[in-house]
GROMACS .gro file of C-alpha atoms in nm:
model
  162
    1UNK     CA    1  -2.211   2.580  -1.366
    2UNK     CA    2  -1.903   2.819  -1.380
    3UNK     CA    3  -1.878   3.127  -1.548
    4UNK     CA    4  -1.643   3.023  -1.796
    5UNK     CA    5  -1.895   2.767  -1.927
    6UNK     CA    6  -2.203   2.976  -1.917
    7UNK     CA    7  -1.994   3.254  -2.148
    8UNK     CA    8  -1.902   2.969  -2.397
    9UNK     CA    9  -2.240   2.841  -2.415
   10UNK     CA   10  -2.386   3.187  -2.480
   11UNK     CA   11  -2.110   3.273  -2.746
   12UNK     CA   12  -2.161   2.900  -2.893
   13UNK     CA   13  -1.795   2.846  -2.863
   14UNK     CA   14  -1.650   2.511  -2.782
   15UNK     CA   15  -1.354   2.475  -2.567
   16UNK     CA   16  -1.153   2.185  -2.458
   17UNK     CA   17  -1.102   2.159  -2.060
   18UNK     CA   18  -0.761   2.064  -1.950
   19UNK     CA   19  -0.766   1.832  -1.660
   20UNK     CA   20  -0.494   1.804  -1.409
   21UNK     CA   21  -0.210   1.563  -1.494
   22UNK     CA   22  -0.253   1.233  -1.294
   23UNK     CA   23   0.043   1.149  -1.102
   24UNK     CA   24   0.192   0.801  -1.146
   25UNK     CA   25   0.157   0.571  -0.864
   26UNK     CA   26   0.438   0.507  -0.642
   27UNK     CA   27   0.638   0.187  -0.726
   28UNK     CA   28   0.967   0.062  -0.533
   29UNK     CA   29   1.216  -0.129  -0.768
   30UNK     CA   30   1.399  -0.375  -0.533
   31UNK     CA   31   1.388  -0.445  -0.164
   32UNK     CA   32   1.384  -0.172   0.089
   33UNK     CA   33   1.335  -0.377   0.404
   34UNK     CA   34   1.576  -0.287   0.683
   35UNK     CA   35   1.760  -0.020   0.442
   36UNK     CA   36   1.806   0.354   0.460
   37UNK     CA   37   1.589   0.484   0.167
   38UNK     CA   38   1.729   0.793   0.043
   39UNK     CA   39   1.479   1.052  -0.174
   40UNK     CA   40   1.674   1.281  -0.389
   41UNK     CA   41   1.520   1.584  -0.540
   42UNK     CA   42   1.644   1.931  -0.650
   43UNK     CA   43   1.378   2.172  -0.468
   44UNK     CA   44   1.139   2.094  -0.177
   45UNK     CA   45   0.833   2.287  -0.066
   46UNK     CA   46   0.531   2.105  -0.154
   47UNK     CA   47   0.592   1.806   0.104
   48UNK     CA   48   0.300   1.588   0.057
   49UNK     CA   49   0.440   1.381  -0.201
   50UNK     CA   50   0.755   1.304   0.000
   51UNK     CA   51   0.543   1.242   0.304
   52UNK     CA   52   0.333   0.984   0.085
   53UNK     CA   53   0.669   0.833  -0.032
   54UNK     CA   54   0.818   0.797   0.302
   55UNK     CA   55   0.499   0.626   0.441
   56UNK     CA   56   0.515   0.380   0.137
   57UNK     CA   57   0.885   0.313   0.191
   58UNK     CA   58   0.832   0.263   0.584
   59UNK     CA   59   0.534   0.030   0.505
   60UNK     CA   60   0.767  -0.183   0.289
   61UNK     CA   61   1.025  -0.220   0.570
   62UNK     CA   62   1.250   0.067   0.534
   63UNK     CA   63   1.476   0.124   0.858
   64UNK     CA   64   1.490   0.515   0.794
   65UNK     CA   65   1.383   0.763   0.538
   66UNK     CA   66   1.596   1.054   0.452
   67UNK     CA   67   1.507   1.341   0.194
   68UNK     CA   68   1.784   1.508   0.031
   69UNK     CA   69   1.705   1.835  -0.157
   70UNK     CA   70   1.940   2.136  -0.265
   71UNK     CA   71   1.691   2.404  -0.223
   72UNK     CA   72   1.453   2.399   0.077
   73UNK     CA   73   1.154   2.626   0.019
   74UNK     CA   74   1.012   2.524   0.316
   75UNK     CA   75   0.653   2.691   0.405
   76UNK     CA   76   0.546   2.674   0.776
   77UNK     CA   77   0.293   2.413   0.666
   78UNK     CA   78   0.567   2.214   0.516
   79UNK     CA   79   0.790   2.208   0.808
   80UNK     CA   80   0.480   2.095   1.036
   81UNK     CA   81   0.384   1.810   0.772
   82UNK     CA   82   0.749   1.700   0.777
   83UNK     CA   83   0.749   1.669   1.163
   84UNK     CA   84   0.448   1.453   1.149
   85UNK     CA   85   0.531   1.243   0.884
   86UNK     CA   86   0.737   0.911   0.845
   87UNK     CA   87   1.049   1.111   0.722
   88UNK     CA   88   1.323   1.059   0.959
   89UNK     CA   89   1.539   1.355   0.824
   90UNK     CA   90   1.542   1.618   0.563
   91UNK     CA   91   1.855   1.748   0.443
   92UNK     CA   92   1.873   2.083   0.259
   93UNK     CA   93   2.132   2.341   0.170
   94UNK     CA   94   2.136   2.735   0.260
   95UNK     CA   95   2.076   2.835  -0.096
   96UNK     CA   96   1.735   2.967  -0.031
   97UNK     CA   97   1.716   3.198   0.285
   98UNK     CA   98   1.438   3.068   0.508
   99UNK     CA   99   1.336   3.312   0.796
  100UNK     CA  100   1.123   3.012   0.953
  101UNK     CA  101   1.470   2.839   1.051
  102UNK     CA  102   1.714   2.982   1.276
  103UNK     CA  103   2.038   2.854   1.404
  104UNK     CA  104   2.008   2.627   1.705
  105UNK     CA  105   2.349   2.513   1.735
  106UNK     CA  106   2.600   2.798   1.734
  107UNK     CA  107   2.840   2.609   1.933
  108UNK     CA  108   2.881   2.341   1.687
  109UNK     CA  109   3.099   2.513   1.423
  110UNK     CA  110   3.314   2.211   1.336
  111UNK     CA  111   3.063   2.047   1.099
  112UNK     CA  112   2.947   2.181   0.765
  113UNK     CA  113   2.588   2.108   0.839
  114UNK     CA  114   2.393   2.277   1.144
  115UNK     CA  115   2.060   2.179   1.292
  116UNK     CA  116   1.804   2.449   1.259
  117UNK     CA  117   1.484   2.532   1.476
  118UNK     CA  118   1.176   2.661   1.385
  119UNK     CA  119   1.138   3.027   1.512
  120UNK     CA  120   0.832   3.073   1.728
  121UNK     CA  121   0.724   3.198   2.034
  122UNK     CA  122   0.766   2.840   2.207
  123UNK     CA  123   1.098   2.764   2.040
  124UNK     CA  124   0.999   2.409   1.970
  125UNK     CA  125   1.300   2.256   1.797
  126UNK     CA  126   1.253   2.056   1.475
  127UNK     CA  127   1.488   1.759   1.469
  128UNK     CA  128   1.409   1.641   1.119
  129UNK     CA  129   1.571   1.915   0.921
  130UNK     CA  130   1.940   1.956   0.862
  131UNK     CA  131   2.054   2.254   0.684
  132UNK     CA  132   2.401   2.227   0.510
  133UNK     CA  133   2.609   2.541   0.474
  134UNK     CA  134   2.745   2.555   0.115
  135UNK     CA  135   2.848   2.923   0.132
  136UNK     CA  136   3.235   2.863   0.145
  137UNK     CA  137   3.186   2.606  -0.130
  138UNK     CA  138   2.988   2.853  -0.352
  139UNK     CA  139   3.226   3.145  -0.269
  140UNK     CA  140   3.536   2.940  -0.354
  141UNK     CA  141   3.371   2.827  -0.683
  142UNK     CA  142   3.318   3.174  -0.789
  143UNK     CA  143   3.660   3.300  -0.712
  144UNK     CA  144   3.829   3.003  -0.889
  145UNK     CA  145   3.605   3.052  -1.208
  146UNK     CA  146   3.679   3.455  -1.185
  147UNK     CA  147   4.072   3.359  -1.156
  148UNK     CA  148   4.053   3.079  -1.430
  149UNK     CA  149   4.135   2.843  -1.171
  150UNK     CA  150   4.041   2.459  -1.156
  151UNK     CA  151   3.711   2.374  -1.029
  152UNK     CA  152   3.816   2.002  -1.005
  153UNK     CA  153   4.019   2.094  -0.687
  154UNK     CA  154   3.678   2.151  -0.484
  155UNK     CA  155   3.591   1.794  -0.549
  156UNK     CA  156   3.912   1.621  -0.434
  157UNK     CA  157   3.993   1.451  -0.119
  158UNK     CA  158   3.650   1.547   0.049
  159UNK     CA  159   3.687   1.404   0.412
  160UNK     CA  160   3.433   1.151   0.489
  161UNK     CA  161   3.369   1.259   0.840
  162UNK     CA  162   3.201   1.584   0.737
   0.00000   0.00000   0.00000
């Protein structure tokens, strides 16, 4: 018996206990067999749900499973789980500094996305995580707002090869 129950019994007080909200079962609407499945979320840190969803999609025939998140709060445990999972690629932006990820591809400056590697003594490269640099986009957006210029310009004529 926990301390809180003993205290409430001694004080003759009734308290309703809150239970954890049960997560709904994973369902897929449509056929994923032979297709690329995209999981889109705003923040990724606790990756167990993403890993379970990836396994679920692969079990139903998905050719690739990619996770796209704006903010990657990836902890060391999360990165290791991603590497062991059925997820083929996790794409995040650099909106959150992550000291566990360091730039591995300094020579590839023509692309907006860079491959990062996990920083440890053996320099094991993690191939499943791609970090997209949004610093130029954000700074240009801030400049345009400050100068009263159009933001829609940032979303015109976006090259498809980047």
